[in-house]
Amino acid sequence: MHELYGLLTGPLAWAAFFVFIGGSLYRLATMLILVHKKEKFIFTYMSWKYSFRSIFHWIIPFATTNWKKHPVLTIVTFAFHICLFLTPLFLLAHIVLWDEAWHISWWSLPDSLADMMTLVVVGACVFYLIRRISLPEVQYVTSASDYVILLIVAAPFVTGFIAYHQWLNYPLFLNLHILSGEIMLVAIPFTRLSHMIFSPFTRAYMGSEFGAVRHAKDW
Amino acid sequence: MTEAAKKETPKGLDQGIEVGASSLTGEKIEGVIKSVLDNETGARLKTYVDTCIHCGLCSEACHYYLSHDNDPRYSPVGKVKQTMWEMLRKKGKVSPEFIKKAAVISHTECNLCKRCAMYCPFGIDIAYIMSVVRRIIHRLGVTPLYIQDTAHSHAVTMNQMWVKGDEWPDTLQWQEEEAQDEIPCLRIPLDKEGADIMYSVIAPEPKFQAQLIYQAAVIMDVAGVNWTMPSGIGWDNSDMAMFTGDNELMGRIKRTHYETASRLKVKRIVMGECGHAFRSVYDMGNRWLGWREPPIPIVHAIDFYYELIKSGKIKIAKKYDQPVTLHDPCNVVRGGGLHEKARYVIRAICEELIEMHPNREHNYCCAAGGGVINCGPPYKMTRVHGNKIKAEQLFAAKAKGAKTLVTPCHNCHSGLEDIVHHYEVGLGLKFISDILYEVMEKP
């Protein structure tokens, strides 16, 4: 278990961050090169003003018609994404690791709050799962990969929660937590989790077309 | 199956699809799909498909989905699943049966109205994906018969309705004479070089709605506009090729239109109350020809009436006294932002405007646009049943007192006529110009 821990926090962690950052940059670059090669006109229609107008509306809960139509989903989605980002970045246990390895540290969340936020992420994953299974319009367009990416996202939080509370087999769950976190990082650029990378661009492009050409709102 | 097709005449509803599909082979389908995907699409399609998280949030944007009791096959993403996802997943190895289904879905169950683009949190342009499907269908020769016929008409006559060379000026002169009974010195100036405005219409106007040309002539004359209409090709601003995915033909049509305006040295093109033509002239055709924006300013009728009324060139004698409700056409509202100007005009010419809900950018589509009504009688009920939600929306406006439904778009007009008739909504239908002509001060 100890050697595995060393492997997971050593070479595999390096590899995971490398693939995550490198892969994301690669996906971004290939998208931009493809635009340049085949749809150059997109650049000419992009507008900073309308890109941000659109992005701002969509990253504010209830600022768009569709968010208002789905209040529960909106609350869950925003809570989920906020917790998904903040919890791993500001978890004390993670910052301690950064401090030990690199002597860098920053503000951390109180553990009890981080605990709650973890539950929010896991709960939201359960909500998404139920939504996927029970809503016909979601079920109809669901494929196996949708469940897999849901699992990929939930796993680090579930295992982290178990490990933090030292339930069951602590060393095992700690390792599983690290492994699943690394899997998630690696998966982001190469699965539909890549909406993290691409959605600002698709949103910005639609915002630009609606704002500058169509003179209409897109929310 | 191909055996059977050879032995007897295909008996499908739509000869364009049936006959077209009967000569398809696996290699041909695969080749065309690969060719379109590899050579004609790029980052947009790829990023849209990779980014879509399959959340289904676009569903409620679509009138077909809402009208079919939330049947997921009619949701925007559901239609993408049944067409583009499958083509991508199988790398183009799909059957002729699949292509027939894709032709029906992309041509008759999606109006390319882009309402879903406003409901997708990522702003994925599903209408664009459907256009790519139509492009594939076009290159496979499986386009529905009626709309393909209009595209043929464009190709041969440069207008949508097989209006012959002499019929066009003849119609204009006929309307000029008619209007001279009312205003003796009225002219419809043909080919007047250096006029301020070239007025262009869609071919159905001379074909069977010539009174709209009459009304436009009266409005132009009373407002003292320095205007002209071309006597030859280039007068038709409509464009079904844009909807069949025949981009090359779309380019020819739009080039002819712009070049006619350029030859006449006009400052602007003013167009009648048509939505799809606005989309073509203002947004699509220009891009195909390499213009970021139209080479000559395009003014839709709504915008033009707004200008005439606001500047006092047209004065209102007595406002239209029946309460009206306004249908916002997708191409000029979601596609051109003319909703507030339309309301200004309506309020100026009508006593009372009763809003339907939703409205403005969020208005439900008419289910006729995007080439759907042009796919002809075989699909009339597809769009009528596919827009029950519109009837409900209209009934609600009627309950609040609306008597007349105003819609400044030809496709919307014809589509809503069918909706109003089928569901017995009991609203009268008018273009803005019908009312404007009626209520304006005339000499």
XYZ file of C-alpha atoms in Angstrom:
662
model
C 0.000 0.000 0.000
C 2.870 2.304 0.840
C 4.721 1.721 -2.402
C 1.480 2.296 -4.244
C 1.028 5.574 -2.387
C 4.492 6.602 -3.422
C 3.745 5.733 -7.012
C 0.411 7.538 -7.001
C 1.706 10.717 -5.396
C 4.966 10.599 -7.318
C 5.260 9.651 -10.978
C 1.535 9.156 -11.564
C 0.658 12.531 -10.094
C 3.218 14.124 -12.378
C 1.821 12.204 -15.302
C -1.762 13.126 -14.459
C -1.028 16.850 -14.227
C 1.071 16.673 -17.338
C -1.692 14.977 -19.323
C -4.340 17.281 -17.889
C -2.523 20.517 -18.635
C -0.788 19.329 -21.778
C -3.915 17.630 -23.054
C -6.066 20.668 -22.416
C -3.610 22.918 -24.206
C -3.434 20.404 -27.032
C -7.224 20.279 -27.410
C -7.421 24.065 -27.302
C -4.633 24.486 -29.798
C -6.030 21.916 -32.222
C -9.433 23.601 -32.040
C -7.944 27.008 -32.781
C -5.779 25.628 -35.584
C -8.823 23.944 -37.082
C -10.725 27.225 -36.936
C -7.792 28.945 -38.578
C -7.569 26.321 -41.289
C -11.221 25.810 -42.117
C -13.501 28.343 -40.501
C -11.401 31.446 -40.242
C -14.491 33.591 -40.482
C -15.263 32.681 -36.866
C -12.442 34.948 -35.710
C -13.879 37.842 -37.683
C -17.245 37.493 -35.956
C -15.883 37.145 -32.431
C -16.608 40.123 -30.245
C -15.209 40.564 -26.739
C -18.192 42.585 -25.653
C -20.830 40.131 -26.770
C -18.772 37.089 -25.790
C -18.670 38.264 -22.213
C -22.234 39.487 -22.294
C -23.300 35.966 -23.115
C -20.885 34.216 -20.739
C -21.903 36.438 -17.831
C -25.555 35.722 -18.336
C -24.980 32.011 -18.388
C -22.636 31.828 -15.385
C -25.106 33.660 -13.168
C -27.838 31.457 -11.698
C -31.322 32.379 -12.908
C -30.029 35.066 -15.267
C -31.276 33.179 -18.316
C -34.696 31.947 -19.333
C -33.638 28.335 -19.303
C -32.064 28.548 -15.836
C -35.334 30.033 -14.604
C -37.309 27.218 -16.181
C -35.322 24.616 -14.229
C -34.824 26.033 -10.733
C -33.774 22.797 -9.042
C -31.356 21.862 -11.779
C -29.953 25.388 -11.761
C -29.262 25.340 -8.036
C -27.771 21.863 -8.205
C -25.663 22.661 -11.268
C -24.211 25.846 -9.856
C -23.593 24.322 -6.435
C -22.030 21.295 -8.072
C -19.634 23.195 -10.301
C -18.618 25.645 -7.576
C -17.928 22.871 -5.078
C -16.252 20.735 -7.722
C -13.691 23.479 -8.318
C -13.239 24.961 -4.881
C -13.120 21.861 -2.700
C -10.004 20.262 -4.179
C -8.249 23.613 -4.599
C -8.824 24.833 -1.052
C -8.888 21.602 0.917
C -6.464 21.846 3.833
C -5.152 18.302 3.288
C -4.326 19.166 -0.345
C -2.644 22.424 0.580
C -0.522 20.611 3.130
C 0.703 18.366 0.331
C 1.589 21.380 -1.797
C 3.339 22.918 1.184
C 5.361 19.791 1.886
C 6.394 19.346 -1.717
C 6.837 22.917 -2.924
C 6.663 25.104 0.182
C 3.707 26.948 -1.189
C 0.447 27.358 0.612
C -2.709 29.391 0.474
C -5.965 29.964 2.274
C -7.889 26.825 3.066
C -11.485 25.888 3.676
C -12.523 24.786 7.159
C -12.681 20.999 7.103
C -16.322 20.856 8.093
C -17.256 23.136 5.189
C -15.143 21.113 2.773
C -16.932 18.049 4.035
C -20.286 19.610 3.228
C -19.086 20.701 -0.193
C -17.943 17.179 -0.933
C -21.389 15.930 -0.107
C -22.844 18.576 -2.420
C -20.742 17.246 -5.295
C -21.671 13.641 -4.567
C -25.322 14.542 -4.071
C -25.333 16.451 -7.352
C -23.867 13.421 -9.117
C -26.694 11.326 -7.712
C -29.146 13.980 -8.888
C -27.635 13.890 -12.391
C -27.813 10.113 -12.387
C -31.470 10.098 -11.390
C -32.189 12.819 -13.936
C -30.476 10.808 -16.649
C -32.448 7.700 -15.848
C -35.820 9.246 -15.172
C -36.259 12.122 -17.621
C -37.162 10.765 -21.067
C -35.511 13.634 -22.947
C -32.239 13.013 -21.108
C -32.470 9.221 -21.155
C -33.025 9.291 -24.916
C -29.675 10.952 -25.590
C -27.740 9.136 -22.884
C -24.987 6.715 -23.794
C -22.750 4.547 -21.609
C -20.076 7.232 -21.671
C -22.416 9.605 -19.841
C -22.533 7.262 -16.866
C -18.795 6.724 -17.033
C -17.986 10.425 -16.860
C -20.419 10.816 -13.995
C -18.598 8.027 -12.184
C -15.220 9.583 -12.993
C -16.325 12.844 -11.388
C -18.013 11.294 -8.363
C -15.258 8.832 -7.509
C -12.606 11.187 -6.096
C -15.191 12.854 -3.904
C -16.716 9.647 -2.602
C -13.344 8.070 -1.880
C -11.996 11.324 -0.439
C -14.936 11.561 1.894
C -14.467 7.983 3.090
C -10.742 8.457 3.493
C -11.104 11.741 5.399
C -13.453 10.103 7.872
C -11.130 7.111 8.038
C -13.946 4.714 7.466
C -13.276 1.213 6.207
C -9.738 0.676 5.029
C -8.043 4.092 5.236
C -4.899 3.393 3.204
C -6.897 1.700 0.485
C -9.379 4.542 0.175
C -6.672 7.144 0.305
C -4.977 5.451 -2.633
C -8.271 5.031 -4.449
C -8.952 8.711 -3.856
C -5.657 9.764 -5.355
C -6.024 7.369 -8.256
C -9.558 8.469 -9.072
C -8.531 12.123 -8.860
C -5.764 11.451 -11.324
C -8.159 9.606 -13.611
C -10.470 12.602 -13.570
C -7.669 15.007 -14.451
C -6.577 12.805 -17.324
C -10.154 12.377 -18.504
C -10.964 16.090 -18.704
C -9.256 16.860 -22.008
C -10.260 13.611 -23.698
C -13.877 13.017 -22.742
C -16.947 15.228 -22.822
C -15.667 16.627 -19.544
C -13.789 18.794 -22.038
C -16.818 21.067 -21.915
C -14.727 22.631 -19.151
C -12.283 23.750 -21.847
C -14.610 24.356 -24.766
C -17.812 25.750 -23.318
C -16.473 29.304 -22.853
C -15.612 29.313 -26.552
C -18.889 27.905 -27.848
C -20.772 30.282 -25.583
C -18.624 33.226 -26.681
C -19.114 32.437 -30.345
C -22.874 32.142 -30.035
C -22.888 35.319 -27.924
C -20.926 37.133 -30.614
C -23.214 35.983 -33.408
C -26.302 36.939 -31.441
C -24.925 40.243 -30.225
C -23.069 41.660 -33.178
C -24.916 40.135 -36.150
C -28.369 39.191 -34.922
C -28.802 42.054 -32.453
C -30.648 39.705 -30.166
C -30.231 38.188 -26.729
C -29.053 34.608 -26.444
C -30.313 33.841 -22.979
C -35.000 -3.839 -50.651
C -33.165 -2.260 -53.567
C -34.534 -5.140 -55.670
C -38.078 -4.184 -54.833
C -37.362 -0.556 -55.524
C -36.148 -1.435 -58.995
C -39.192 -3.527 -59.821
C -41.860 -1.004 -59.028
C -42.173 2.711 -58.799
C -41.405 3.792 -55.254
C -44.604 4.419 -53.403
C -43.321 6.707 -50.689
C -44.935 9.927 -49.712
C -42.151 11.990 -51.134
C -40.813 11.154 -54.575
C -37.760 13.323 -54.053
C -36.691 11.202 -51.116
C -37.861 7.838 -52.434
C -36.433 8.084 -55.921
C -33.275 9.738 -54.661
C -32.683 7.044 -52.051
C -33.423 4.189 -54.457
C -30.175 4.771 -56.279
C -27.998 5.096 -53.185
C -25.284 2.610 -52.385
C -23.319 2.168 -49.209
C -20.153 3.477 -50.838
C -21.869 6.546 -52.191
C -23.373 7.414 -48.812
C -20.111 6.877 -47.004
C -18.190 8.865 -49.586
C -20.509 11.844 -49.449
C -20.736 11.916 -45.659
C -16.960 11.691 -45.367
C -16.494 14.340 -48.002
C -18.869 16.787 -46.295
C -17.470 16.141 -42.829
C -13.819 16.257 -43.924
C -13.967 19.062 -46.440
C -16.886 21.255 -45.468
C -16.976 21.220 -41.687
C -14.360 22.109 -39.155
C -13.960 23.218 -35.577
C -17.600 24.141 -35.110
C -19.095 20.724 -35.732
C -16.309 18.926 -33.904
C -16.400 21.187 -30.871
C -20.193 21.153 -30.705
C -20.328 17.381 -30.776
C -17.473 17.014 -28.265
C -18.872 19.619 -25.903
C -22.515 18.529 -25.773
C -23.017 16.985 -22.356
C -26.295 15.289 -23.316
C -28.228 17.238 -20.683
C -31.407 17.627 -22.741
C -31.804 21.284 -21.727
C -32.439 22.284 -25.334
C -35.612 20.180 -25.427
C -38.091 22.769 -24.245
C -36.838 25.223 -26.817
C -38.380 23.207 -29.617
C -42.000 23.591 -30.668
C -41.996 20.089 -32.171
C -40.941 18.628 -28.839
C -43.495 20.639 -26.908
C -46.237 19.900 -29.417
C -45.613 16.149 -29.289
C -46.098 15.964 -25.532
C -42.377 16.109 -24.849
C -41.501 13.183 -27.087
C -37.684 13.094 -26.868
C -37.336 12.155 -30.537
C -38.379 15.701 -31.343
C -35.993 17.467 -28.990
C -33.173 19.324 -30.750
C -30.502 17.041 -29.359
C -32.773 14.048 -30.034
C -32.810 15.010 -33.703
C -29.028 15.353 -33.696
C -28.773 11.900 -32.140
C -30.918 10.398 -34.887
C -28.904 12.049 -37.639
C -25.427 13.489 -37.104
C -24.327 11.420 -34.110
C -25.181 8.267 -35.992
C -23.322 9.398 -39.117
C -20.280 10.241 -37.004
C -20.434 7.067 -34.918
C -20.693 4.822 -37.971
C -18.187 6.939 -39.895
C -20.683 7.403 -42.699
C -21.558 3.726 -42.994
C -25.322 4.221 -42.787
C -28.111 2.707 -44.867
C -30.317 4.358 -47.504
C -33.207 3.868 -45.055
C -31.284 5.885 -42.495
C -30.666 8.621 -45.054
C -34.386 8.783 -45.870
C -35.174 9.193 -42.199
C -32.449 11.813 -41.821
C -33.907 13.713 -44.790
C -37.335 13.788 -43.190
C -36.011 14.805 -39.771
C -33.660 17.515 -40.970
C -36.022 18.932 -43.597
C -39.434 18.668 -41.974
C -38.969 18.365 -38.225
C -36.569 21.258 -37.746
C -37.165 24.830 -38.882
C -33.575 25.934 -38.238
C -35.172 28.651 -36.086
C -32.264 28.594 -33.607
C -34.445 28.935 -30.564
C -32.509 25.986 -29.118
C -29.280 27.939 -29.386
C -30.746 30.216 -26.717
C -31.542 27.297 -24.433
C -28.300 25.340 -24.658
C -26.085 26.476 -21.774
C -23.072 26.081 -24.076
C -24.627 27.912 -26.998
C -24.329 24.923 -29.291
C -25.760 25.780 -32.687
C -27.980 22.786 -33.348
C -29.566 24.420 -36.381
C -26.112 24.509 -37.910
C -25.710 20.782 -37.297
C -29.087 20.208 -38.992
C -27.907 22.329 -41.920
C -24.893 20.056 -42.280
C -27.261 17.069 -42.357
C -29.282 18.813 -45.079
C -26.089 19.470 -46.991
C -25.320 15.739 -46.922
C -28.888 14.978 -48.011
C -28.503 17.462 -50.863
C -25.262 15.964 -52.055
C -26.854 12.520 -51.949
C -29.775 13.804 -54.032
C -32.431 12.892 -51.470
C -33.912 16.339 -50.861
C -37.733 16.411 -50.570
C -39.318 16.945 -53.965
C -41.180 20.218 -53.530
C -38.345 22.202 -52.044
C -35.957 20.711 -54.582
C -38.303 21.980 -57.260
C -38.066 25.513 -55.902
C -34.298 25.153 -55.874
C -34.467 24.073 -59.520
C -36.576 27.119 -60.230
C -33.917 29.314 -58.655
C -31.269 27.645 -60.766
C -33.157 28.113 -64.021
C -34.984 31.415 -63.564
C -33.169 33.017 -60.617
C -36.513 33.155 -58.839
C -38.264 30.678 -56.631
C -41.585 30.281 -58.458
C -40.771 29.727 -62.124
C -41.853 33.320 -62.849
C -40.939 33.860 -66.497
C -38.878 36.769 -67.712
C -41.835 38.678 -69.154
C -44.258 37.830 -66.354
C -42.303 39.828 -63.842
C -42.361 43.323 -65.416
C -45.857 42.522 -66.605
C -46.985 41.949 -63.030
C -45.328 45.138 -61.880
C -47.010 47.144 -64.618
C -50.319 45.513 -63.810
C -49.983 46.531 -60.146
C -48.855 49.991 -61.195
C -51.979 50.428 -63.278
C -54.155 49.105 -60.475
C -52.584 51.535 -58.036
C -52.956 54.427 -60.475
C -56.701 54.118 -59.993
C -56.025 55.202 -56.451
C -53.033 57.515 -56.943
C -52.993 58.637 -60.590
C -49.335 59.658 -60.786
C -47.993 56.583 -58.969
C -45.141 54.758 -60.688
C -43.230 51.585 -60.032
C -39.923 52.807 -61.408
C -38.075 50.009 -63.190
C -34.286 49.919 -63.446
C -33.902 53.483 -62.264
C -30.182 53.930 -61.935
C -29.034 55.849 -58.894
C -32.265 55.481 -56.953
C -31.849 55.473 -53.175
C -33.547 52.155 -52.725
C -33.937 48.915 -54.621
C -37.073 47.186 -53.453
C -36.922 43.412 -53.681
C -39.540 40.790 -52.948
C -39.882 37.030 -52.892
C -41.275 35.307 -55.962
C -44.576 34.274 -54.333
C -45.514 37.972 -54.329
C -45.810 38.345 -58.115
C -47.038 34.769 -58.345
C -50.030 34.999 -56.065
C -49.831 37.954 -53.679
C -49.493 40.806 -56.142
C -51.506 43.078 -53.848
C -48.431 43.240 -51.612
C -46.507 44.873 -54.450
C -49.406 47.276 -54.906
C -49.323 48.175 -51.212
C -45.555 48.620 -51.232
C -45.834 50.889 -54.257
C -48.417 53.046 -52.502
C -46.273 53.235 -49.348
C -43.186 54.194 -51.391
C -45.116 56.736 -53.392
C -46.793 58.425 -50.444
C -43.537 58.541 -48.499
C -41.838 60.134 -51.499
C -39.100 57.544 -51.627
C -36.662 57.544 -54.528
C -36.954 53.839 -55.312
C -36.741 51.300 -58.057
C -37.334 47.672 -58.862
C -35.219 45.693 -61.294
C -37.018 44.569 -64.434
C -34.806 41.515 -64.886
C -33.263 38.816 -62.725
C -32.098 39.775 -59.272
C -35.513 41.019 -58.198
C -36.226 37.897 -56.135
C -34.567 37.926 -52.721
C -35.833 34.502 -51.702
C -33.530 31.547 -51.389
C -34.564 27.940 -50.931
C -31.109 26.738 -51.888
C -29.938 28.019 -48.514
C -32.315 25.546 -46.887
C -31.599 22.575 -49.153
C -27.896 22.864 -48.480
C -27.192 23.792 -52.083
C -24.681 26.423 -51.041
C -23.283 26.909 -54.532
C -26.714 27.821 -55.833
C -27.316 30.046 -52.812
C -24.157 31.893 -53.794
C -25.383 32.351 -57.379
C -28.743 33.661 -56.224
C -27.326 36.129 -53.729
C -24.623 37.305 -56.105
C -27.294 38.064 -58.680
C -29.294 39.970 -56.106
C -26.405 42.081 -54.835
C -25.067 42.670 -58.337
C -28.447 43.865 -59.521
C -28.494 46.402 -56.705
C -24.949 47.351 -57.520
C -25.734 47.743 -61.237
C -28.606 50.057 -60.323
C -26.215 52.016 -58.070
C -28.721 52.104 -55.232
C -27.715 52.966 -51.695
C -29.753 50.290 -49.965
C -31.862 47.224 -50.597
C -35.252 47.325 -48.918
C -37.029 44.012 -48.804
C -40.632 43.014 -48.251
C -41.974 41.248 -45.190
C -40.073 38.016 -45.556
C -37.971 36.270 -42.947
C -35.977 33.613 -44.735
C -34.980 36.027 -47.466
C -33.671 38.367 -44.804
C -31.617 35.510 -43.358
C -30.253 34.763 -46.789
C -29.443 38.309 -47.832
C -28.374 39.592 -44.434
C -26.595 36.634 -42.883
C -25.973 33.616 -45.100
C -25.508 34.554 -48.746
C -23.067 37.310 -47.976
C -20.888 34.939 -45.945
C -20.841 32.368 -48.711
C -19.676 35.090 -51.092
C -16.986 36.184 -48.673
C -18.616 39.318 -47.278
C -18.527 39.740 -43.524
C -21.655 41.855 -43.808
C -23.897 42.367 -46.811
C -22.088 44.405 -49.483
C -25.084 46.721 -49.666
C -27.093 47.684 -46.568
C -30.138 45.438 -46.213
C -33.260 46.955 -44.713
C -36.120 44.679 -43.776
C -39.651 46.008 -44.229
C -40.119 46.329 -40.447
C -37.069 48.530 -40.228
C -38.177 50.516 -43.248
C -41.712 51.145 -41.949
C -40.179 52.160 -38.624
C -38.045 54.695 -40.441
C -40.949 56.057 -42.510
C -43.264 56.432 -39.529
C -40.650 57.783 -37.137
C -39.474 60.396 -39.634
C -43.055 61.399 -40.384
C -42.863 60.433 -44.038
C -45.894 58.252 -43.457
C -48.661 59.602 -41.287
C -51.443 57.562 -39.807
C -54.981 58.705 -40.578
C -56.841 56.390 -38.258
C -55.344 53.541 -36.298
C -56.466 49.984 -36.944
C -59.100 49.485 -34.292
C -59.071 45.731 -33.743
C -56.680 44.487 -31.043
C -53.741 42.736 -32.682
C -51.152 40.278 -31.483
C -47.694 40.089 -33.022
C -45.840 36.943 -34.026
C -42.076 37.575 -33.940
C -40.529 35.762 -36.917
C -37.276 33.989 -36.064
C -35.227 35.315 -38.937
C -35.873 38.989 -38.370
C -36.127 38.905 -34.575
C -33.773 36.192 -33.351
C -31.847 36.793 -36.552
C -32.041 40.560 -36.872
C -33.178 42.114 -33.614
C -36.140 43.920 -35.135
C -38.593 43.108 -32.338
C -38.710 46.534 -30.700
C -38.987 48.301 -34.045
C -41.842 45.974 -34.960
C -43.604 46.962 -31.767
C -43.034 50.639 -32.474
C -44.644 50.210 -35.882
C -47.548 48.151 -34.555
C -48.274 50.666 -31.805
C -48.139 53.478 -34.338
C -50.672 51.869 -36.645
C -52.889 49.858 -34.277
C -54.993 50.888 -31.324
C -53.955 47.970 -29.198
C -51.161 45.390 -29.178
C -51.768 42.323 -27.071
C -48.541 40.399 -26.526
C -48.503 36.657 -26.993
C -46.254 34.734 -24.630
C -43.471 33.902 -25.026
C -42.523 36.735 -27.341
C -39.593 38.573 -28.921
C -36.508 36.325 -29.168
C -38.335 33.623 -27.254
C -41.372 33.411 -29.493
C -42.313 29.940 -30.700
C -41.500 29.262 -34.319
C -44.276 29.086 -36.932
C -43.086 25.577 -37.971
C -43.262 26.661 -41.610
C -39.905 28.401 -41.960
C -36.505 26.904 -42.595
C -37.853 25.394 -45.789
C -40.364 23.137 -44.037
C -43.450 24.573 -45.703
C -41.593 24.422 -49.000
C -41.348 20.641 -48.628
C -44.970 20.788 -49.688
C -48.261 18.996 -49.081
C -46.765 15.649 -47.937
C -45.603 17.381 -44.779
C -48.412 19.805 -44.117
C -49.627 17.871 -41.108
C -46.067 17.350 -39.868
C -45.836 21.049 -39.272
C -49.442 21.565 -38.179
C -49.383 18.748 -35.616
C -45.817 19.719 -34.811
C -46.982 23.123 -33.665
C -49.887 22.515 -31.337
C -48.009 24.695 -28.888
C -48.339 27.635 -31.278
C -52.100 27.169 -31.374
C -52.164 27.207 -27.581
C -50.070 30.359 -27.562
C -52.445 31.996 -30.053
C -55.535 30.892 -28.140
C -54.092 32.545 -25.033
C -53.549 35.806 -26.928
C -57.058 35.563 -28.315
C -58.448 35.029 -24.820
C -56.864 38.334 -23.871
C -58.755 40.029 -26.661
C -56.587 39.775 -29.772
C -58.589 39.640 -32.987
C -55.876 39.922 -35.608
C -52.567 38.113 -35.857
C -49.847 40.196 -37.448
C -46.781 38.476 -38.777
C -44.182 40.248 -40.861
C -42.901 37.136 -42.620
C -44.211 35.143 -45.580
C -43.385 31.669 -44.271
C -44.803 32.489 -40.850
C -47.887 33.906 -42.531
C -48.619 30.780 -44.567
C -47.710 28.444 -41.719
C -49.836 30.291 -39.192
C -52.728 30.353 -41.629
C -52.676 26.531 -41.540
C -52.378 26.512 -37.735
C -55.205 29.006 -37.294
C -57.377 27.045 -39.702
C -56.645 23.553 -38.362
C -57.034 24.385 -34.691
C -59.871 26.815 -35.405
C -58.109 29.579 -33.541
C -60.260 32.237 -35.148
C -57.757 35.032 -35.662
C -57.477 37.087 -38.821
C -54.003 37.145 -40.359
C -52.280 40.219 -41.689
C -48.924 41.486 -42.790
C -47.865 44.818 -41.336
C -48.194 46.354 -44.784
C -51.835 45.228 -45.014
C -52.606 47.369 -41.984
C -50.191 50.179 -42.787
C -51.672 50.549 -46.261
C -55.151 50.615 -44.762
C -54.521 53.217 -42.034
C -51.978 55.579 -43.579
C -52.791 59.047 -44.850
C -53.067 58.950 -48.618
C -53.395 61.906 -50.947
